[in-house]
C-alpha cells in the first residue's frame, strides 16, 4: 500500500533531513516545497523571483501558488507508491486542499516533530548549507567551510539570519501550528520528540509510521531500501 507521509514541525526541527532519509529508505519521492522554491530562485523563473522576496522576509508564499505546485507534483506517476511531504501543508487552507487532492488515495500519515523554540533558534543560527549540493553541514563545527560530501562552499541560508528566523517562528506559531489541531484527532497522527540526536529521531519516525500504518498481514514489513 502507498506510504503517504507528511512531516510537520517548526523550522529547524530537522524535517528536511528526516524526510530525505525516510524517503530514500522507502524509495518514495521526497517533496519539499522549500526546495522547489529555492530551485525556482536558482533557475531565475518568474515563480522564483516572486518567491524570493517573500522568503527573505520569513513570510509564507500564497496558498494558491503553493497548492498549484503541490497538485502538479502529486499528479506525477512517481508518487503512486507514496511520497514524503516536507514543508507542505503550512496552513489549514493548504491542508484542506491536500485532503481534496488525495481523495481516494490511502490515508495520510502525519508525524509532528516537536522542538522547543530556544533550541530551534540555536540550530537555525548555526545551520550551514552546501551551495552546490544542498547538503546540511554538521552544525556543531562552525569552522568547517566546505561540504564534506562534495567539497562545495558552505553558506548560511539567507532566511536563517536571526531577524528572519524570529519571523519564521512567529509565522509558524500563527499559521502552521493550527495544523496539529487539524490533524491530531486522526488515527494516523503521531507526535515525536525532535530534540534528540538525528539517529534517535529517525528511529522514532520509523516507529511512528509503522504504528500508524493500517493493519497489514503478518510478515509484510514496510517496504524499505535497507531490506533490498
Ligand atoms: P522551508 O525550506 O520549508 O523552511 O521553506 C522556506 C520558505 O519557503 C518558507 O519560509 C516560506 O517562505 C516558503 N515556503 C515553503 N513551503 C511553503 C508552503 N507550503 N507555503 C507557503 N510558503 C512556503
Coordinates of N, CA and C and ligand atoms in Angstrom, one line a residue:
X1 N 0.8 -1.2 0.0 CA 0.0 0.0 0.0 C 0.9 1.3 0.0
X2 N 0.4 2.3 -0.7 CA 1.2 3.5 -0.8 C 1.4 4.1 0.6
X3 N 2.6 4.7 0.8 CA 3.0 5.3 2.0 C 3.0 6.8 1.9
X4 N 1.9 7.4 2.3 CA 1.8 8.9 2.1 C 2.0 9.6 3.4
X5 N 3.2 10.2 3.5 CA 3.6 10.8 4.8 C 3.8 12.3 4.7
X6 N 3.3 13.0 5.8 CA 3.6 14.4 5.9 C 4.5 14.5 7.2
X7 N 5.6 15.2 7.1 CA 6.4 15.5 8.2 C 6.1 17.0 8.6
X8 N 5.5 17.2 9.8 CA 5.3 18.5 10.3 C 6.3 18.9 11.3
X9 N 6.4 20.2 11.6 CA 7.3 20.7 12.6 C 7.8 22.1 12.3
X10 N 8.3 22.8 13.3 CA 8.8 24.2 13.1 C 10.1 24.2 12.3
X11 N 10.4 25.3 11.7 CA 11.7 25.5 11.0 C 12.8 25.1 12.0
X12 N 13.8 24.3 11.5 CA 14.9 23.9 12.4 C 14.6 22.6 13.2
X13 N 13.4 22.0 13.0 CA 13.1 20.7 13.7 C 13.8 19.5 13.1
X14 N 14.4 19.7 11.9 CA 15.1 18.6 11.3 C 14.2 17.8 10.3
X15 N 13.1 18.5 9.9 CA 12.1 17.9 9.0 C 12.8 17.5 7.7
X16 N 13.6 18.4 7.1 CA 14.2 18.1 5.8 C 15.1 16.9 5.8
X17 N 16.0 16.9 6.8 CA 16.9 15.8 7.0 C 16.2 14.5 7.2
X18 N 15.2 14.5 8.1 CA 14.5 13.2 8.3 C 13.6 12.8 7.2
X19 N 13.0 13.8 6.5 CA 12.2 13.4 5.3 C 13.0 12.8 4.2
X20 N 14.2 13.4 4.0 CA 15.1 12.9 2.9 C 15.5 11.4 3.2
X21 N 15.9 11.2 4.4 CA 16.4 9.9 4.8 C 15.3 8.9 4.7
X22 N 14.1 9.2 5.3 CA 13.0 8.3 5.3 C 12.5 8.0 3.8
X23 N 12.5 9.0 3.0 CA 12.0 8.8 1.6 C 13.0 7.9 0.8
X24 N 14.3 8.1 1.1 CA 15.3 7.3 0.4 C 15.2 5.8 0.9
X25 N 15.0 5.6 2.2 CA 14.9 4.3 2.7 C 13.7 3.5 2.2
X26 N 12.6 4.3 1.9 CA 11.4 3.6 1.5 C 11.1 3.8 0.0
X27 N 12.1 4.4 -0.7 CA 12.1 4.5 -2.2 C 10.8 5.2 -2.7
X28 N 10.5 6.3 -2.0 CA 9.4 7.2 -2.5 C 10.0 8.6 -2.6
X29 N 9.4 9.4 -3.5 CA 9.9 10.8 -3.6 C 9.7 11.7 -2.4
X30 N 10.7 12.5 -2.0 CA 10.5 13.5 -1.0 C 10.1 14.8 -1.8
X31 N 9.1 15.4 -1.3 CA 8.6 16.6 -2.0 C 8.7 17.7 -1.0
X32 N 9.8 18.6 -1.2 CA 10.0 19.7 -0.3 C 9.6 21.0 -1.0
X33 N 8.6 21.7 -0.5 CA 8.2 22.9 -1.2 C 9.2 24.0 -1.1
X34 N 10.0 24.0 0.1 CA 11.1 25.0 0.2 C 12.1 24.7 -0.9
X35 N 12.5 23.4 -1.1 CA 13.5 23.1 -2.2 C 12.9 23.5 -3.6
X36 N 11.6 23.2 -3.8 CA 11.1 23.6 -5.1 C 11.2 25.1 -5.3
X37 N 10.9 25.9 -4.3 CA 11.0 27.4 -4.4 C 12.5 27.8 -4.6
X38 N 13.4 27.2 -3.8 CA 14.8 27.5 -4.0 C 15.3 27.2 -5.4
X39 N 14.9 26.0 -5.9 CA 15.3 25.7 -7.3 C 14.8 26.7 -8.3
X40 N 13.5 27.2 -8.0 CA 13.0 28.2 -9.0 C 13.8 29.5 -8.9
X41 N 14.2 29.8 -7.7 CA 15.1 31.1 -7.5 C 16.4 30.9 -8.3
X42 N 17.0 29.7 -8.1 CA 18.3 29.5 -8.8 C 18.1 29.5 -10.3
X43 N 16.9 29.0 -10.8 CA 16.7 29.0 -12.2 C 16.3 30.3 -12.8
X44 N 16.0 31.3 -11.8 CA 15.6 32.6 -12.3 C 14.2 32.7 -12.9
X45 N 13.3 31.8 -12.6 CA 12.0 31.8 -13.2 C 11.1 32.9 -12.5
X46 N 10.0 33.1 -13.1 CA 9.1 34.1 -12.5 C 8.6 33.7 -11.1
X47 N 8.3 32.4 -11.0 CA 8.0 31.9 -9.6 C 9.1 32.3 -8.6
X48 N 10.3 32.0 -9.1 CA 11.5 32.2 -8.2 C 11.6 33.7 -7.8
X49 N 11.4 34.5 -8.8 CA 11.6 36.0 -8.5 C 10.6 36.4 -7.5
X50 N 9.3 36.0 -7.7 CA 8.2 36.4 -6.7 C 8.5 35.7 -5.3
X51 N 8.9 34.4 -5.3 CA 9.0 33.7 -4.1 C 10.1 34.3 -3.2
X52 N 11.2 34.7 -3.9 CA 12.4 35.2 -3.2 C 12.1 36.3 -2.2
X53 N 11.3 37.3 -2.7 CA 11.0 38.5 -1.9 C 10.3 38.0 -0.7
X54 N 9.3 37.1 -0.8 CA 8.5 36.6 0.3 C 9.4 35.8 1.3
X55 N 10.2 34.9 0.7 CA 11.0 34.1 1.6 C 12.0 34.9 2.4
X56 N 12.6 35.9 1.8 CA 13.6 36.7 2.5 C 13.0 37.5 3.7
X57 N 11.7 37.6 3.8 CA 11.1 38.2 5.0 C 10.6 37.2 6.0
X58 N 10.7 35.9 5.6 CA 10.3 34.8 6.6 C 8.8 34.5 6.5
X59 N 8.1 35.2 5.6 CA 6.6 35.0 5.5 C 6.3 33.8 4.5
X60 N 5.1 33.5 4.4 CA 4.7 32.4 3.5 C 4.3 32.9 2.1
X61 N 4.7 32.1 1.1 CA 4.2 32.3 -0.2 C 2.7 31.9 -0.3
X62 N 2.0 32.5 -1.2 CA 0.5 32.4 -1.1 C 0.0 31.0 -1.3
X63 N -1.1 30.7 -0.6 CA -1.7 29.4 -0.6 C -2.0 28.9 -2.1
X64 N -2.5 29.8 -2.9 CA -2.9 29.4 -4.3 C -1.6 28.9 -5.0
X65 N -0.5 29.7 -4.9 CA 0.7 29.3 -5.6 C 1.2 27.9 -5.1
X66 N 1.2 27.8 -3.8 CA 1.7 26.5 -3.2 C 0.9 25.3 -3.5
X67 N -0.4 25.5 -3.5 CA -1.4 24.4 -3.8 C -1.2 24.0 -5.2
X68 N -1.0 25.0 -6.1 CA -0.8 24.6 -7.5 C 0.4 23.8 -7.7
X69 N 1.5 24.2 -7.1 CA 2.8 23.5 -7.2 C 2.6 22.0 -6.7
X70 N 2.0 21.9 -5.6 CA 1.9 20.5 -5.0 C 0.9 19.7 -5.8
X71 N -0.2 20.3 -6.3 CA -1.1 19.5 -7.1 C -0.4 18.9 -8.3
X72 N 0.4 19.8 -9.0 CA 1.2 19.3 -10.2 C 2.1 18.2 -9.8
X73 N 2.8 18.4 -8.7 CA 3.8 17.4 -8.3 C 3.2 16.0 -7.9
X74 N 2.1 16.1 -7.2 CA 1.4 14.8 -6.8 C 0.7 14.1 -7.9
X75 N 0.6 14.8 -9.1 CA -0.1 14.1 -10.2 C 0.9 13.3 -11.0
X76 N 2.2 13.4 -10.7 CA 3.2 12.6 -11.4 C 3.2 11.2 -11.0
X77 N 3.4 10.3 -11.9 CA 3.3 8.8 -11.6 C 4.3 8.3 -10.5
X78 N 5.4 9.1 -10.3 CA 6.3 8.5 -9.3 C 5.8 8.6 -7.9
X79 N 4.6 9.3 -7.7 CA 4.1 9.3 -6.3 C 3.1 8.2 -6.1
X80 N 2.9 7.3 -7.1 CA 2.0 6.2 -6.9 C 2.3 5.3 -5.7
X81 N 3.6 5.0 -5.5 CA 4.0 4.1 -4.3 C 4.0 4.9 -3.0
X82 N 3.8 6.3 -3.1 CA 3.8 7.1 -1.9 C 4.7 8.3 -2.0
X83 N 4.8 9.1 -1.0 CA 5.6 10.3 -1.0 C 5.8 10.7 0.4
X84 N 6.8 11.6 0.6 CA 7.0 12.2 1.9 C 7.0 13.7 1.6
X85 N 6.0 14.4 2.2 CA 5.9 15.9 2.0 C 6.6 16.6 3.2
X86 N 7.5 17.5 2.8 CA 8.3 18.3 3.8 C 8.0 19.8 3.5
X87 N 7.4 20.5 4.4 CA 7.1 21.9 4.3 C 5.8 22.2 3.7
X88 N 5.0 21.2 3.4 CA 3.6 21.4 3.0 C 2.7 20.4 3.6
X89 N 1.6 20.6 4.1 CA 0.9 22.0 4.1 C 1.5 22.8 5.2
X90 N 1.4 24.1 5.1 CA 1.9 25.1 6.1 C 0.7 25.9 6.6
X91 N -0.5 25.8 6.1 CA -1.7 26.5 6.6 C -2.9 25.5 6.5
X92 N -3.9 25.8 7.3 CA -5.1 24.9 7.2 C -5.7 24.9 5.8
X93 N -5.7 26.1 5.1 CA -6.2 26.1 3.8 C -5.5 25.1 2.9
X94 N -4.1 25.0 3.0 CA -3.4 24.1 2.2 C -3.7 22.6 2.6
X95 N -3.9 22.4 3.9 CA -4.3 21.1 4.4 C -5.6 20.6 3.8
X96 N -6.6 21.5 3.8 CA -7.9 21.1 3.2 C -7.7 20.8 1.7
X97 N -7.0 21.6 1.0 CA -6.8 21.4 -0.4 C -6.0 20.1 -0.6
X98 N -5.1 19.7 0.2 CA -4.4 18.5 0.1 C -5.3 17.3 0.3
X99 N -6.2 17.4 1.3 CA -7.2 16.3 1.5 C -8.0 16.1 0.3
X100 N -8.4 17.2 -0.4 CA -9.2 17.1 -1.6 C -8.4 16.4 -2.7
X101 N -7.1 16.8 -2.8 CA -6.3 16.2 -3.9 C -6.1 14.7 -3.7
X102 N -6.1 14.3 -2.4 CA -5.7 12.9 -2.1 C -6.9 12.0 -1.9
X103 N -8.1 12.6 -2.2 CA -9.3 11.8 -2.1 C -9.2 10.5 -2.8
X104 N -9.4 9.3 -2.2 CA -9.4 8.1 -2.9 C -8.0 7.4 -2.8
X105 N -7.0 8.1 -2.3 CA -5.7 7.5 -2.0 C -5.6 7.0 -0.6
X106 N -4.6 6.1 -0.3 CA -4.5 5.6 1.1 C -4.3 6.8 2.1
X107 N -4.8 6.6 3.3 CA -4.8 7.7 4.3 C -3.4 8.3 4.5
X108 N -3.4 9.6 4.8 CA -2.2 10.3 5.1 C -1.7 10.0 6.5
X109 N -0.4 9.7 6.6 CA 0.2 9.6 7.9 C 0.8 10.9 8.2
X110 N 0.6 11.5 9.4 CA 1.1 12.8 9.8 C 2.0 12.7 11.0
X111 N 3.2 13.0 10.9 CA 4.1 13.0 12.1 C 4.6 14.4 12.4
X112 N 4.4 14.8 13.6 CA 4.8 16.1 14.0 C 6.0 16.0 14.8
X113 N 7.1 16.7 14.4 CA 8.4 16.7 15.2 C 8.4 17.9 16.1
X114 N 8.4 17.7 17.4 CA 8.4 18.8 18.4 C 9.8 19.2 18.9
X115 N 10.1 20.5 18.9 CA 11.4 21.0 19.4 C 11.1 22.4 20.1
X116 N 11.7 22.6 21.2 CA 11.5 23.9 21.9 C 12.1 25.1 21.1
X117 N 11.5 26.3 21.2 CA 11.9 27.5 20.5 C 13.3 27.8 20.6
X118 N 13.9 27.8 21.9 CA 15.3 28.2 22.1 C 16.2 27.4 21.3
X119 N 15.9 26.1 21.3 CA 16.8 25.1 20.6 C 16.7 25.4 19.0
X120 N 15.5 25.7 18.6 CA 15.3 26.0 17.1 C 16.1 27.2 16.7
X121 N 16.1 28.3 17.5 CA 16.9 29.4 17.2 C 18.4 29.1 17.1
X122 N 18.8 28.3 18.1 CA 20.2 27.9 18.2 C 20.6 27.1 16.9
X123 N 19.7 26.2 16.6 CA 20.1 25.3 15.4 C 20.1 26.1 14.1
X124 N 19.1 27.0 13.9 CA 19.0 27.7 12.6 C 20.1 28.7 12.5
X125 N 20.5 29.3 13.6 CA 21.7 30.2 13.5 C 22.9 29.5 13.1
X126 N 23.1 28.3 13.6 CA 24.3 27.5 13.3 C 24.2 26.8 11.9
X127 N 23.1 26.7 11.3 CA 22.9 25.9 10.1 C 23.7 26.4 8.9
X128 N 24.5 25.6 8.3 CA 25.2 25.9 7.1 C 24.8 24.9 6.0
X129 N 24.6 25.4 4.8 CA 24.1 24.5 3.7 C 25.1 24.6 2.6
X130 N 25.4 23.5 1.9 CA 26.3 23.5 0.8 C 25.6 24.2 -0.4
X131 N 26.2 25.2 -1.0 CA 25.6 25.9 -2.0 C 25.6 25.1 -3.3
X132 N 26.4 24.0 -3.4 CA 26.5 23.2 -4.6 C 25.5 22.1 -4.6
X133 N 25.5 21.3 -3.5 CA 24.7 20.1 -3.5 C 23.5 20.1 -2.5
X134 N 23.4 21.2 -1.7 CA 22.3 21.4 -0.8 C 22.3 20.6 0.5
X135 N 23.4 19.8 0.7 CA 23.5 19.1 2.0 C 23.7 20.0 3.2
X136 N 23.0 19.7 4.3 CA 23.2 20.5 5.5 C 24.5 20.0 6.2
X137 N 25.3 21.0 6.6 CA 26.6 20.7 7.3 C 26.3 20.4 8.7
X138 N 27.3 19.7 9.4 CA 27.2 19.5 10.8 C 27.3 20.8 11.5
X139 N 26.2 21.2 12.2 CA 26.1 22.5 12.8 C 27.0 22.6 14.0
X140 N 27.6 21.5 14.5 CA 28.4 21.6 15.7 C 29.8 22.1 15.4
X141 N 30.2 22.1 14.1 CA 31.6 22.6 13.8 C 31.5 23.8 12.8
X142 N 31.5 25.0 13.4 CA 31.3 26.2 12.6 C 32.6 26.5 11.9
X143 N 33.7 25.8 12.2 CA 35.0 26.2 11.5 C 35.0 25.5 10.1
X144 N 34.1 24.6 9.9 CA 34.0 23.9 8.6 C 33.5 24.8 7.6
X145 N 34.2 25.0 6.4 CA 33.8 25.9 5.4 C 33.4 25.2 4.1
X146 N 33.8 23.9 4.0 CA 33.4 23.2 2.7 C 32.6 22.0 3.1
X147 N 31.8 21.6 2.1 CA 30.9 20.4 2.2 C 31.7 19.1 2.3
X148 N 31.3 18.3 3.3 CA 32.1 17.0 3.5 C 31.7 16.0 2.4
X149 N 30.6 16.3 1.7 CA 30.1 15.4 0.7 C 30.7 15.7 -0.7
X150 N 30.6 17.0 -1.1 CA 31.1 17.3 -2.5 C 32.2 18.4 -2.5
X151 N 32.6 18.9 -1.3 CA 33.6 19.9 -1.3 C 33.2 21.4 -1.7
X152 N 31.9 21.5 -2.0 CA 31.3 22.8 -2.3 C 31.4 23.8 -1.1
X153 N 31.2 25.1 -1.4 CA 31.3 26.1 -0.3 C 30.0 26.0 0.6
X154 N 30.2 26.1 1.9 CA 29.1 26.1 2.9 C 28.7 27.6 3.1
X155 N 27.3 27.8 3.1 CA 26.8 29.1 3.3 C 25.6 29.1 4.2
X156 N 25.3 30.3 4.8 CA 24.1 30.4 5.6 C 23.0 30.7 4.7
X157 N 21.8 30.0 4.8 CA 20.7 30.3 4.0 C 20.2 31.7 4.4
X158 N 19.8 32.6 3.4 CA 19.5 34.0 3.7 C 18.4 34.1 4.7
X159 N 17.5 33.1 4.7 CA 16.4 33.2 5.6 C 16.7 32.5 7.0
X160 N 18.0 32.2 7.2 CA 18.4 31.8 8.5 C 19.1 32.9 9.3
X161 N 19.1 34.1 8.8 CA 19.6 35.3 9.5 C 18.6 35.5 10.7
X162 N 19.2 36.0 11.8 CA 18.4 36.0 13.1 C 17.0 36.6 13.0
X163 N 16.9 37.8 12.4 CA 15.6 38.5 12.4 C 14.6 37.7 11.6
X164 N 15.1 37.1 10.5 CA 14.2 36.3 9.7 C 13.8 35.0 10.4
X165 N 14.7 34.4 11.1 CA 14.4 33.2 11.9 C 13.2 33.5 12.9
X166 N 13.3 34.7 13.6 CA 12.3 35.0 14.6 C 11.0 35.2 13.9
X167 N 11.0 35.8 12.7 CA 9.7 36.0 12.0 C 9.2 34.6 11.5
X168 N 10.1 33.7 11.1 CA 9.6 32.4 10.6 C 8.9 31.6 11.8
X169 N 9.5 31.8 13.0 CA 8.9 31.1 14.1 C 7.6 31.7 14.5
X170 N 7.5 33.0 14.4 CA 6.2 33.7 14.6 C 5.1 33.2 13.6
X171 N 5.5 33.2 12.3 CA 4.6 32.7 11.3 C 4.2 31.3 11.5
X172 N 5.2 30.5 12.0 CA 4.9 29.1 12.3 C 3.8 29.0 13.4
X173 N 4.0 29.7 14.5 CA 3.1 29.6 15.6 C 1.7 30.1 15.2
X174 N 1.6 31.1 14.3 CA 0.3 31.6 13.9 C -0.4 30.8 12.9
X175 N 0.4 30.4 11.8 CA -0.3 29.8 10.6 C -0.2 28.3 10.6
X176 N 0.9 27.7 11.1 CA 1.2 26.3 10.9 C 0.9 25.4 12.1
X177 N 1.1 26.0 13.3 CA 0.7 25.2 14.5 C -0.7 24.7 14.5
X178 N -1.7 25.5 14.0 CA -3.1 25.1 14.0 C -3.3 23.8 13.2
X179 N -2.3 23.4 12.4 CA -2.4 22.2 11.6 C -2.4 21.0 12.5
X180 N -1.7 21.1 13.7 CA -1.6 20.0 14.6 C -3.0 19.7 15.1
X181 N -3.8 20.8 15.4 CA -5.2 20.6 15.8 C -6.0 20.0 14.6
X182 N -5.7 20.4 13.4 CA -6.4 19.9 12.3 C -6.3 18.4 12.1
X183 N -5.0 17.9 12.4 CA -4.8 16.5 12.1 C -4.9 15.6 13.4
X184 N -4.8 16.2 14.6 CA -4.4 15.3 15.7 C -5.5 14.3 16.1
X185 N -6.7 14.5 15.7 CA -7.7 13.5 16.1 C -7.8 12.3 15.1
X186 N -7.0 12.4 14.0 CA -6.9 11.3 13.1 C -6.2 10.1 13.7
X187 N -6.6 8.9 13.4 CA -5.9 7.7 13.9 C -4.5 7.6 13.4
X188 N -4.1 8.3 12.3 CA -2.8 8.2 11.7 C -1.9 9.4 12.0
X189 N -2.3 10.2 13.1 CA -1.4 11.3 13.6 C -0.5 10.8 14.7
X190 N 0.8 11.2 14.6 CA 1.7 10.8 15.6 C 2.6 12.1 15.9
X191 N 3.1 12.1 17.1 CA 4.0 13.3 17.5 C 5.3 12.7 18.1
X192 N 6.4 13.2 17.7 CA 7.7 12.7 18.2 C 8.6 13.8 18.7
X193 N 9.5 13.4 19.6 CA 10.4 14.4 20.2 C 11.6 14.7 19.3
X194 N 11.7 15.9 18.8 CA 12.8 16.2 17.8 C 14.0 16.8 18.5
X195 N 14.1 16.8 19.8 CA 15.3 17.4 20.5 C 16.4 16.4 20.6
X196 N 16.1 15.1 20.2 CA 17.2 14.1 20.4 C 18.1 14.1 19.2
X197 N 19.1 13.2 19.1 CA 20.0 13.1 18.0 C 19.3 12.8 16.8
X198 N 19.9 13.1 15.6 CA 19.2 12.8 14.3 C 18.9 11.3 14.2
X199 N 19.8 10.4 14.7 CA 19.6 9.0 14.6 C 18.4 8.6 15.5
X200 N 18.3 9.1 16.7 CA 17.2 8.8 17.6 C 15.9 9.3 17.0
X201 N 15.9 10.5 16.4 CA 14.7 11.0 15.8 C 14.3 10.1 14.6
X202 N 15.3 9.7 13.8 CA 15.0 8.8 12.7 C 14.3 7.5 13.1
X203 N 14.8 6.9 14.2 CA 14.2 5.7 14.8 C 12.8 6.0 15.2
X204 N 12.6 7.1 15.9 CA 11.2 7.5 16.4 C 10.3 7.7 15.2
X205 N 10.8 8.3 14.1 CA 9.9 8.5 13.0 C 9.5 7.1 12.4
X206 N 10.5 6.2 12.2 CA 10.2 4.9 11.7 C 9.1 4.2 12.5
X207 N 9.3 4.3 13.8 CA 8.4 3.6 14.7 C 7.0 4.2 14.7
X208 N 7.0 5.6 14.6 CA 5.7 6.3 14.5 C 4.9 5.9 13.2
X209 N 5.6 5.8 12.1 CA 5.0 5.5 10.8 C 4.5 4.0 10.9
X210 N 5.3 3.2 11.4 CA 5.0 1.7 11.5 C 3.7 1.6 12.3
X211 N 3.6 2.3 13.4 CA 2.4 2.2 14.3 C 1.2 2.8 13.7
X212 N 1.4 3.7 12.7 CA 0.2 4.5 12.2 C -0.3 3.8 10.9
X213 N 0.5 2.9 10.3 CA 0.0 2.2 9.1 C -1.2 1.4 9.4
X214 N -2.1 1.3 8.4 CA -3.2 0.4 8.6 C -2.7 -1.0 8.8
X215 N -3.5 -1.8 9.5 CA -3.1 -3.2 9.8 C -2.7 -3.9 8.5
X216 N -1.5 -4.5 8.5 CA -1.1 -5.3 7.3 C -1.0 -6.8 7.7
X217 N -1.1 -7.7 6.7 CA -1.0 -9.1 7.1 C 0.3 -9.4 7.7
X218 N 0.4 -10.3 8.7 CA 1.6 -10.7 9.4 C 2.7 -11.0 8.4
X219 N 3.9 -10.4 8.8 CA 5.1 -10.7 7.9 C 5.3 -9.7 6.8
X220 N 4.3 -8.9 6.5 CA 4.5 -7.9 5.5 C 5.1 -6.6 6.1
X221 N 6.4 -6.4 5.9 CA 7.0 -5.2 6.5 C 6.8 -4.0 5.7
X222 N 7.1 -2.8 6.2 CA 7.1 -1.6 5.4 C 8.2 -1.8 4.4
X223 N 7.9 -1.4 3.1 CA 9.0 -1.6 2.1 C 10.2 -0.7 2.5
X224 N 11.3 -1.2 2.5 CA 12.5 -0.5 2.9 C 13.7 -0.8 2.0
X225 N 14.4 0.3 1.6 CA 15.6 0.1 0.8 C 16.6 -0.8 1.5
X226 N 16.7 -0.7 2.9 CA 17.6 -1.5 3.6 C 17.4 -3.0 3.5
X227 N 16.1 -3.3 3.2 CA 15.8 -4.7 3.1 C 16.1 -5.3 1.7
X228 N 16.5 -4.4 0.8 CA 16.9 -4.9 -0.6 C 15.7 -5.2 -1.4
Ligands
LIG1 P1 11.5 25.7 4.2 O1 12.6 25.3 3.4 O2 10.4 24.6 4.2 O3 11.8 26.2 5.6 O4 10.8 26.9 3.4 C1 11.5 28.1 3.2 C2 10.5 29.2 2.8 O5 9.8 28.8 1.6 C3 9.4 29.4 3.9 O6 9.8 30.3 4.9 C4 8.3 30.1 3.0 O7 8.6 31.4 2.7 C5 8.4 29.3 1.7 N1 7.5 28.1 1.7 C6 7.9 26.8 1.7 N2 6.9 26.0 1.7 C7 5.8 26.7 1.8 C8 4.4 26.5 1.9 N3 3.9 25.2 1.9 N4 3.5 27.6 2.0 C9 4.0 28.8 1.9 N5 5.3 29.1 1.9 C10 6.2 28.1 1.8

